[in-house]
Tab-separated table of C-alpha atoms and ligand atoms in Angstrom:
chain	number	residue	atom	x	y	z
A	24	MET	CA	-11.486	28.331	7.450
A	25	THR	CA	-8.662	26.629	9.355
A	26	GLU	CA	-8.942	25.835	13.035
A	27	THR	CA	-6.557	24.373	15.579
A	28	LEU	CA	-7.081	23.757	19.273
A	29	LEU	CA	-3.953	24.237	21.396
A	30	ARG	CA	-4.220	22.586	24.809
A	31	GLY	CA	-1.986	23.316	27.809
A	32	ARG	CA	-1.655	25.439	30.909
A	33	LEU	CA	-2.661	29.008	29.974
A	34	LEU	CA	-1.196	32.230	31.318
A	35	THR	CA	-2.222	35.658	30.047
A	36	PHE	CA	-2.195	39.103	31.660
A	37	HIS	CA	-4.977	41.686	31.812
A	38	ARG	CA	-2.761	44.459	33.195
A	39	GLU	CA	0.553	44.886	34.963
A	40	PRO	CA	0.548	43.041	38.296
A	41	ALA	CA	0.951	45.524	41.146
A	42	GLY	CA	2.972	42.973	43.106
A	43	PRO	CA	3.700	39.269	43.405
A	44	GLU	CA	0.314	38.699	45.076
A	45	ASP	CA	-1.805	40.589	42.532
A	46	HIS	CA	-3.643	37.563	41.191
A	47	ALA	CA	-6.417	39.638	39.603
A	48	ALA	CA	-3.941	40.930	37.021
A	49	TYR	CA	-3.752	37.664	35.128
A	50	SER	CA	-5.640	34.519	34.192
A	51	TYR	CA	-4.076	31.133	34.768
A	52	VAL	CA	-5.902	27.980	33.669
A	53	GLU	CA	-4.434	24.620	34.661
A	54	ASP	CA	-6.213	22.711	31.865
A	55	GLY	CA	-6.701	25.377	29.269
A	56	ALA	CA	-7.029	25.743	25.536
A	57	VAL	CA	-6.692	28.308	22.792
A	58	LEU	CA	-8.842	27.941	19.706
A	59	VAL	CA	-7.025	29.374	16.686
A	60	ARG	CA	-9.137	30.267	13.686
A	61	ASP	CA	-7.565	31.751	10.556
A	62	GLY	CA	-4.611	33.196	12.434
A	63	LEU	CA	-6.675	34.744	15.229
A	64	ILE	CA	-7.619	33.542	18.696
A	65	ALA	CA	-11.307	32.641	18.453
A	66	ALA	CA	-11.623	31.549	22.098
A	67	SER	CA	-9.428	30.787	25.109
A	68	GLY	CA	-9.973	29.553	28.649
A	69	GLU	CA	-10.957	26.282	30.312
A	70	HIS	CA	-10.344	23.396	27.948
A	71	GLY	CA	-13.850	21.978	28.436
A	72	HIS	CA	-15.527	25.246	27.450
A	73	VAL	CA	-13.271	26.038	24.523
A	74	ALA	CA	-13.297	22.480	23.159
A	75	ALA	CA	-17.106	22.545	23.126
A	76	THR	CA	-16.993	25.374	20.576
A	77	ALA	CA	-14.175	23.843	18.542
A	78	GLY	CA	-16.081	21.238	16.548
A	79	ASP	CA	-13.663	18.775	15.029
A	80	ALA	CA	-10.672	21.130	14.958
A	81	PRO	CA	-7.394	19.217	15.247
A	82	VAL	CA	-5.954	19.298	18.769
A	83	ILE	CA	-2.304	19.864	19.621
A	84	ASP	CA	-1.846	18.808	23.214
A	85	HIS	CA	1.018	20.709	24.832
A	86	ARG	CA	0.266	19.658	28.420
A	87	PRO	CA	1.993	20.048	30.845
A	88	HIS	CA	3.688	22.972	29.133
A	89	LEU	CA	2.648	26.600	29.570
A	90	LEU	CA	0.960	28.550	26.768
A	91	MET	CA	1.596	32.283	26.866
A	92	PRO	CA	1.343	35.115	24.359
A	93	GLY	CA	4.424	35.254	22.102
A	94	PHE	CA	7.247	37.424	23.416
A	95	ILE	CA	7.771	40.932	22.060
A	96	ASP	CA	11.222	42.493	21.629
A	97	ALA	CA	11.039	46.295	21.655
A	98	HIS	CA	14.526	47.082	20.261
A	99	ILE	CA	16.748	44.962	18.025
A	100	HIS	CA	19.059	45.388	15.004
A	101	TYR	CA	18.633	42.741	12.349
A	102	PRO	CA	21.786	43.631	10.319
A	103	GLN	CA	23.838	42.821	13.420
A	104	VAL	CA	23.114	39.083	13.473
A	105	GLN	CA	26.719	38.303	12.539
A	106	ILE	CA	28.426	40.632	15.028
A	107	VAL	CA	26.813	39.430	18.237
A	108	ALA	CA	29.622	38.750	20.722
A	109	SER	CA	32.287	40.921	19.074
A	110	TRP	CA	35.000	41.538	21.604
A	111	GLY	CA	36.308	44.414	23.512
A	112	SER	CA	34.870	47.913	23.307
A	113	GLN	CA	32.258	50.380	24.396
A	114	LEU	CA	29.577	51.959	22.272
A	115	LEU	CA	31.290	54.331	19.824
A	116	ASP	CA	34.274	52.073	19.084
A	117	TRP	CA	31.919	49.095	18.811
A	118	LEU	CA	29.844	50.902	16.199
A	119	ASN	CA	32.900	51.905	14.172
A	120	GLY	CA	34.798	48.646	14.567
A	121	TYR	CA	32.031	46.109	14.073
A	122	THR	CA	28.600	47.534	13.372
A	123	PHE	CA	29.139	49.844	10.433
A	124	PRO	CA	31.285	47.376	8.429
A	125	ALA	CA	28.670	44.649	8.959
A	126	GLU	CA	25.772	46.924	8.049
A	127	ALA	CA	27.580	48.077	4.877
A	128	GLU	CA	27.089	44.576	3.458
A	129	PHE	CA	23.321	45.092	3.502
A	130	THR	CA	23.533	47.170	0.347
A	131	ASN	CA	23.515	43.722	-1.266
A	132	ALA	CA	19.819	42.801	-1.460
A	133	GLN	CA	20.545	39.079	-1.623
A	134	HIS	CA	22.635	39.192	1.551
A	135	ALA	CA	19.952	41.288	3.247
A	136	ARG	CA	17.223	38.830	2.311
A	137	ALA	CA	19.238	35.856	3.560
A	138	MET	CA	20.049	37.537	6.875
A	139	ALA	CA	16.461	38.755	7.325
A	140	GLY	CA	15.206	35.198	6.958
A	141	ARG	CA	17.712	33.866	9.464
A	142	PHE	CA	16.798	36.705	11.823
A	143	CYS	CA	13.067	35.939	11.720
A	144	ASP	CA	13.766	32.241	12.320
A	145	LEU	CA	15.989	33.032	15.287
A	146	LEU	CA	13.318	35.237	16.808
A	147	THR	CA	10.690	32.519	16.667
A	148	ASP	CA	13.141	29.840	17.838
A	149	HIS	CA	13.517	31.981	20.962
A	150	GLY	CA	9.776	32.502	21.439
A	151	THR	CA	9.676	36.054	20.074
A	152	THR	CA	6.802	36.727	17.700
A	153	THR	CA	7.072	40.501	17.239
A	154	ALA	CA	10.085	42.806	17.200
A	155	ALA	CA	10.731	46.505	16.718
A	156	ALA	CA	13.761	46.266	14.458
A	157	PHE	CA	16.361	48.626	13.068
A	158	CYS	CA	17.442	47.816	9.509
A	159	SER	CA	20.592	49.183	7.862
A	160	VAL	CA	20.658	52.530	6.062
A	161	HIS	CA	19.842	50.798	2.781
A	162	ALA	CA	16.182	50.742	1.735
A	163	SER	CA	16.778	47.240	0.387
A	164	SER	CA	17.539	45.989	3.890
A	165	ALA	CA	14.121	47.145	5.119
A	166	GLU	CA	12.482	45.647	2.030
A	167	ALA	CA	14.158	42.342	2.866
A	168	LEU	CA	12.965	42.260	6.472
A	169	PHE	CA	9.402	43.275	5.628
A	170	ALA	CA	9.298	40.603	2.912
A	171	GLU	CA	10.619	37.830	5.169
A	172	ALA	CA	8.225	38.806	7.982
A	173	ALA	CA	5.327	38.871	5.507
A	174	ASP	CA	6.268	35.381	4.263
A	175	ARG	CA	5.796	34.186	7.857
A	176	ASP	CA	2.731	36.372	8.537
A	177	MET	CA	4.784	37.786	11.417
A	178	ARG	CA	3.962	41.107	13.045
A	179	ILE	CA	6.966	43.397	12.638
A	180	VAL	CA	7.791	47.027	13.336
A	181	ALA	CA	10.817	48.144	11.320
A	182	GLY	CA	12.479	50.974	9.497
A	183	LYS	CA	15.587	51.807	7.541
A	184	THR	CA	18.048	53.766	9.654
A	185	MET	CA	18.533	57.397	8.741
A	186	MET	CA	22.211	58.384	9.114
A	187	ASP	CA	24.076	61.031	7.144
A	188	ARG	CA	27.296	61.677	9.079
A	189	ASN	CA	29.975	60.290	11.410
A	190	ALA	CA	30.084	56.882	9.756
A	191	PRO	CA	31.720	55.409	6.607
A	192	ASP	CA	30.221	56.497	3.276
A	193	SER	CA	28.984	52.938	2.691
A	194	VAL	CA	26.397	53.383	5.451
A	195	LEU	CA	25.402	56.987	4.857
A	196	ASP	CA	22.381	58.514	3.164
A	197	THR	CA	21.468	62.183	2.828
A	198	PRO	CA	18.642	64.155	4.434
A	199	ARG	CA	16.754	64.081	1.137
A	200	SER	CA	17.349	60.430	0.256
A	201	SER	CA	16.529	59.316	3.813
A	202	TYR	CA	13.219	61.141	3.586
A	203	ASP	CA	12.416	59.792	0.124
A	204	ASP	CA	13.416	56.200	0.942
A	205	SER	CA	11.482	56.208	4.237
A	206	LYS	CA	8.456	57.679	2.502
A	207	ALA	CA	8.538	55.000	-0.208
A	208	LEU	CA	8.906	52.220	2.384
A	209	ILE	CA	5.975	53.599	4.383
A	210	ALA	CA	3.836	53.605	1.225
A	211	ALA	CA	4.895	50.067	0.360
A	212	TRP	CA	4.722	48.417	3.772
A	213	HIS	CA	3.081	50.397	6.570
A	214	GLY	CA	-0.213	48.776	7.514
A	215	LYS	CA	0.256	46.072	4.899
A	216	GLY	CA	-0.564	42.707	6.495
A	217	ARG	CA	1.107	42.721	9.905
A	218	ALA	CA	3.809	45.290	9.100
A	219	SER	CA	4.260	48.700	10.706
A	220	TYR	CA	6.862	51.275	9.798
A	221	ALA	CA	9.148	52.942	12.324
A	222	ILE	CA	10.844	56.197	11.361
A	223	THR	CA	14.387	55.383	12.424
A	224	PRO	CA	17.007	58.113	12.878
A	225	ARG	CA	19.813	55.953	14.311
A	226	PHE	CA	20.833	58.484	16.962
A	227	ALA	CA	21.871	62.100	17.339
A	228	ILE	CA	25.505	61.513	16.401
A	229	THR	CA	24.821	60.065	12.960
A	230	SER	CA	22.114	62.522	11.886
A	231	SER	CA	22.714	66.149	10.930
A	232	PRO	CA	20.165	68.752	12.071
A	233	GLU	CA	18.904	68.777	8.461
A	234	GLN	CA	18.229	65.049	8.645
A	235	MET	CA	16.557	65.351	12.054
A	236	GLU	CA	14.230	67.886	10.441
A	237	MET	CA	13.394	65.344	7.747
A	238	ALA	CA	12.712	62.716	10.416
A	239	GLY	CA	10.437	65.196	12.177
A	240	ALA	CA	8.620	65.900	8.911
A	241	LEU	CA	8.063	62.165	8.385
A	242	ALA	CA	6.721	61.805	11.947
A	243	ALA	CA	4.335	64.730	11.407
A	244	GLU	CA	3.144	63.353	8.071
A	245	HIS	CA	2.757	59.807	9.413
A	246	PRO	CA	1.569	60.077	13.033
A	247	ASP	CA	0.559	56.400	13.013
A	248	CYS	CA	4.149	55.294	12.363
A	249	HIS	CA	6.486	54.584	15.237
A	250	VAL	CA	9.713	56.476	15.842
A	251	GLN	CA	12.684	54.489	17.127
A	252	THR	CA	16.117	55.734	18.069
A	253	HIS	CA	18.768	55.621	20.816
A	254	LEU	CA	19.162	57.927	23.806
A	255	SER	CA	21.877	58.454	26.443
A	256	GLU	CA	23.452	55.019	26.396
A	257	ASN	CA	27.047	56.026	27.043
A	258	HIS	CA	28.879	59.062	28.506
A	259	ASP	CA	31.124	59.615	25.455
A	260	GLU	CA	28.052	59.462	23.230
A	261	ILE	CA	26.306	62.103	25.345
A	262	ALA	CA	29.376	64.403	25.272
A	263	PHE	CA	29.734	64.084	21.490
A	264	THR	CA	26.024	64.803	21.029
A	265	ALA	CA	26.385	67.990	23.078
A	266	GLU	CA	29.225	69.102	20.756
A	267	LEU	CA	27.209	68.330	17.633
A	268	TYR	CA	24.030	70.019	18.887
A	269	PRO	CA	25.331	72.984	20.910
A	270	GLY	CA	21.900	74.616	20.957
A	271	ALA	CA	20.119	71.602	22.462
A	272	ARG	CA	19.210	71.778	26.149
A	273	ASP	CA	20.280	68.135	26.535
A	274	TYR	CA	20.407	64.932	24.488
A	275	LEU	CA	16.652	64.361	24.504
A	276	ASP	CA	16.086	67.889	23.216
A	277	VAL	CA	17.674	66.884	19.887
A	278	TYR	CA	14.662	64.621	19.334
A	279	GLU	CA	12.145	66.737	21.223
A	280	SER	CA	12.883	69.922	19.278
A	281	HIS	CA	12.385	68.014	16.015
A	282	GLY	CA	8.937	66.715	16.982
A	283	LEU	CA	10.086	63.126	17.438
A	284	LEU	CA	8.638	62.380	20.884
A	285	GLY	CA	5.248	60.860	21.659
A	286	PRO	CA	3.478	57.654	22.684
A	287	ARG	CA	4.766	55.858	19.565
A	288	THR	CA	8.407	56.754	20.248
A	289	LEU	CA	10.841	54.077	21.451
A	290	LEU	CA	14.043	55.377	23.057
A	291	GLY	CA	16.637	52.616	23.280
A	292	HIS	CA	18.704	52.568	26.503
A	293	ALA	CA	17.886	55.940	28.153
A	294	ILE	CA	20.334	55.205	30.967
A	295	HIS	CA	22.031	58.500	31.857
A	296	LEU	CA	19.167	60.989	31.959
A	297	LYS	CA	18.854	64.459	33.402
A	298	ASP	CA	15.805	65.404	35.407
A	299	ARG	CA	14.452	67.618	32.634
A	300	GLU	CA	14.732	64.767	30.163
A	301	ILE	CA	12.815	62.410	32.427
A	302	GLY	CA	10.081	65.021	32.795
A	303	ALA	CA	9.827	65.460	29.018
A	304	ILE	CA	9.739	61.693	28.393
A	305	SER	CA	6.900	61.443	30.900
A	306	GLU	CA	4.965	64.404	29.502
A	307	THR	CA	5.186	63.184	25.925
A	308	GLY	CA	4.353	59.559	26.784
A	309	SER	CA	7.530	58.337	25.067
A	310	HIS	CA	8.982	54.964	26.017
A	311	PRO	CA	12.523	54.232	27.219
A	312	VAL	CA	13.563	50.690	26.303
A	313	PHE	CA	15.679	48.706	28.762
A	314	CYS	CA	18.300	46.525	27.015
A	315	PRO	CA	19.934	44.542	29.846
A	316	THR	CA	22.381	42.225	28.067
A	317	SER	CA	23.543	45.050	25.808
A	318	ASN	CA	24.035	47.480	28.685
A	319	LEU	CA	26.182	44.923	30.479
A	320	PHE	CA	28.071	43.830	27.356
A	321	LEU	CA	29.062	47.364	26.343
A	322	GLY	CA	29.509	48.467	29.962
A	323	SER	CA	27.003	51.237	29.344
A	324	GLY	CA	25.375	51.507	32.763
A	325	LEU	CA	22.402	50.535	34.913
A	326	PHE	CA	18.885	51.353	33.714
A	327	ASP	CA	16.840	53.081	36.424
A	328	ASP	CA	13.573	51.241	35.911
A	329	SER	CA	11.972	52.236	39.234
A	330	GLY	CA	13.040	55.849	38.944
A	331	LEU	CA	11.422	56.216	35.538
A	332	ARG	CA	8.289	54.321	36.568
A	333	ALA	CA	7.901	56.585	39.580
A	334	ARG	CA	7.534	59.464	37.099
A	335	GLY	CA	4.707	57.726	35.268
A	336	ILE	CA	6.849	56.402	32.406
A	337	ARG	CA	6.142	53.067	30.708
A	338	ASN	CA	9.387	51.273	29.864
A	339	GLY	CA	9.881	48.630	27.206
A	340	ILE	CA	12.383	45.785	27.447
A	341	ALA	CA	14.501	44.372	24.638
A	342	THR	CA	17.492	42.335	23.562
A	343	ASP	CA	19.315	44.973	21.445
A	344	ILE	CA	21.003	42.290	19.353
A	345	GLY	CA	23.828	42.618	18.295
A	346	ALA	CA	25.217	44.562	21.303
A	347	GLY	CA	22.858	42.392	23.302
A	348	THR	CA	24.154	38.857	23.607
A	349	SER	CA	21.001	36.753	23.408
A	350	TYR	CA	17.855	36.659	21.284
A	351	SER	CA	16.026	35.208	24.264
A	352	MET	CA	13.632	37.415	26.200
A	353	LEU	CA	14.103	34.932	29.071
A	354	ARG	CA	17.848	35.617	29.164
A	355	THR	CA	16.962	39.324	28.878
A	356	LEU	CA	14.701	39.090	31.940
A	357	ASP	CA	17.396	37.182	33.814
A	358	GLU	CA	20.024	39.890	33.217
A	359	GLY	CA	17.424	42.614	33.743
A	360	TYR	CA	16.611	41.179	37.158
A	361	LYS	CA	20.288	41.364	38.103
A	362	ILE	CA	20.729	44.937	36.875
A	363	LEU	CA	17.773	45.974	39.003
A	364	GLN	CA	19.138	44.040	41.991
A	365	LEU	CA	22.329	46.123	41.823
A	366	GLN	CA	20.113	49.170	42.401
A	367	ASN	CA	17.928	47.629	45.118
A	368	GLN	CA	15.058	47.356	42.636
A	369	GLN	CA	12.919	44.276	42.183
A	370	LEU	CA	11.544	42.454	39.180
A	371	HIS	CA	9.112	39.777	40.329
A	372	ALA	CA	8.177	37.017	37.921
A	373	LEU	CA	4.585	38.068	37.285
A	374	ARG	CA	5.685	41.538	36.271
A	375	ALA	CA	8.522	40.075	34.203
A	376	PHE	CA	6.246	37.880	32.092
A	377	HIS	CA	3.698	40.660	31.776
A	378	TRP	CA	6.521	42.925	30.559
A	379	VAL	CA	7.674	40.713	27.680
A	380	THR	CA	4.087	40.073	26.547
A	381	ARG	CA	1.313	42.572	27.196
A	382	GLY	CA	3.671	45.205	28.636
A	383	ASN	CA	5.722	45.537	25.466
A	384	ALA	CA	2.506	45.303	23.426
A	385	GLU	CA	1.219	48.351	25.319
A	386	VAL	CA	4.517	50.151	24.753
A	387	LEU	CA	4.061	49.515	21.016
A	388	GLY	CA	0.398	50.578	21.203
A	389	MET	CA	-0.664	47.117	20.025
A	390	ALA	CA	-2.212	45.463	23.087
A	391	ASP	CA	-5.506	45.185	21.210
A	392	ARG	CA	-3.807	42.767	18.787
A	393	ILE	CA	-0.810	41.072	20.413
A	394	GLY	CA	0.579	40.302	23.848
A	395	THR	CA	-2.541	38.508	25.129
A	396	LEU	CA	-4.411	35.254	24.637
A	397	ASP	CA	-7.777	37.027	24.668
A	398	ALA	CA	-10.313	36.154	21.983
A	399	GLY	CA	-9.829	38.471	19.020
A	400	SER	CA	-6.053	38.697	19.448
A	401	GLU	CA	-3.677	37.521	16.776
A	402	ALA	CA	-2.659	33.925	17.429
A	403	ASP	CA	0.966	34.466	18.444
A	404	VAL	CA	1.581	31.909	21.175
A	405	VAL	CA	4.700	30.600	22.873
A	406	VAL	CA	4.795	27.150	24.479
A	407	ILE	CA	7.176	26.947	27.415
A	408	ASP	CA	8.654	23.755	28.834
A	409	PRO	CA	9.528	24.573	32.474
A	410	ARG	CA	11.617	21.388	32.704
A	411	ALA	CA	13.561	21.905	29.503
A	412	THR	CA	16.968	21.151	30.995
A	413	PRO	CA	18.055	18.749	33.730
A	414	ALA	CA	18.950	21.677	35.993
A	415	MET	CA	15.539	23.287	35.462
A	416	ALA	CA	13.737	19.976	36.033
A	417	LEU	CA	15.585	19.379	39.290
A	418	ARG	CA	14.770	22.889	40.478
A	419	MET	CA	11.121	22.585	39.419
A	420	ASP	CA	10.672	19.606	41.750
A	421	ARG	CA	10.663	22.178	44.559
A	422	ALA	CA	8.652	24.936	42.870
A	423	GLY	CA	5.515	25.301	44.959
A	424	SER	CA	3.603	28.028	43.171
A	425	LEU	CA	3.071	29.508	39.726
A	426	ALA	CA	5.154	32.560	40.662
A	427	GLU	CA	8.018	30.342	41.785
A	428	GLU	CA	7.839	28.294	38.604
A	429	LEU	CA	7.819	31.435	36.476
A	430	PHE	CA	10.788	32.838	38.334
A	431	VAL	CA	12.819	29.702	37.614
A	432	ILE	CA	11.916	29.997	33.913
A	433	GLN	CA	12.857	33.686	34.004
A	434	MET	CA	16.266	33.014	35.556
A	435	MET	CA	17.232	29.637	34.033
A	436	GLY	CA	15.329	29.520	30.746
A	437	ASP	CA	16.544	30.160	27.219
A	438	ASP	CA	15.586	28.893	23.756
A	439	ARG	CA	15.665	25.300	25.024
A	440	ALA	CA	12.618	26.151	27.163
A	441	ILE	CA	10.677	27.186	24.059
A	442	ALA	CA	8.874	24.007	23.033
A	443	GLN	CA	6.961	25.692	20.205
A	444	THR	CA	6.204	29.151	18.845
A	445	TYR	CA	3.039	29.876	16.893
A	446	VAL	CA	2.942	32.896	14.606
A	447	ALA	CA	-0.586	33.709	13.419
A	448	GLY	CA	-1.434	30.152	14.429
A	449	MET	CA	1.367	28.460	12.480
A	450	PRO	CA	4.151	26.505	14.263
A	451	ARG	CA	7.545	28.137	13.616
A	452	LYS	CA	10.026	26.674	16.084
A	453	ARG	CA	12.727	24.725	14.284
A	454	LYS	CA	14.257	21.516	15.618
A	455	ALA	CA	17.776	21.829	16.973
A	456	HIS	CA	19.320	20.116	13.940
A	457	GLN	CA	17.563	22.579	11.630
A	458	GLU	CA	18.891	25.509	13.652
A	459	ALA	CA	22.442	24.280	13.347
A	460	ARG	CA	22.483	24.490	9.574
B	527	LIG	ZN1	20.271	49.573	19.545
């Protein structure tokens, strides 16, 4: 048995705060502690109480930093680590010009393994302890990511993309091979350690109706797997989808008619939606995923968070690397706040930090395991330094409340504010000189 006592200021959410004054939605402990035992949280709360149960467990004192559950990224592409910040185009040209050539290299298992390792390290450097990740079309790319995550005992949701048309041959499979490869990966990895499989048709444009049927068959055969894809990100994409699926009522219907919607379905972007689509997303309990830095970078549009929430929909939030421009969920919240401001919508700090922790855990159906500091949860913990930069420290001198402090972290923080990241109780944040290599 291995035990560690982490001491610091604790913040964890019990549910989504209804507003900035909803203090019952969270627990904040000024002198708190988390007792980690064999990768799980054995106890958390007031330091005095928790320490009394800790015996002679070694103590890591993070005061005055904040301990929160590790961040969760609900939509990200690991084969795009080397095309982040590629200049000059909107979605379809960006895919053809940058994404597909980069993803073609992932047929090389050695390259895939190296990139998967770098990807996992970058996530934890930025305070992210779980991601729902797209791999390339190659089964070996998914193997590589699952293996690297397993080496770190990191909770991961991932799948090989299914794509059989409208892309270069080097990144295409077939309906049959996509089914067989996904099936084999599910058998090898789903439920193994902290891994979950996501059935991953890239989007309507790159999957034939025959392949969508195969994706639907996989979802029916494996109802405990996630489904992840993209929806209505860009107007040209929507028009092309309508041409390719003339019988579909709308874009969402391509997925809906193939049995791909449900509470385990993650729909990246979901920006330009028709009323019928919003109704169907709500009825099926599917989850749109807001990708702020990506939507701004590709000029895709403004995500209608309030409009969807008003229809009873639970949205995720994500970086969407590599169209997104930062691995940081703090930068993501910063840009998300601004996108909502442009629509007279508000993202207060309590809701923001709930969103990237317990909120995304609920979207993934995993709030019983991650996204909280409650006893019994997996010990994924991020340690935040609210004074990480001179500008933040100067601003913090005037922060008079927890909400104000959190808002400054949300708007000014990045990976420098991540003092440490624990994955299943193990410290994973690299020093700056290690990152640079
Ligand atoms: Zn994406």
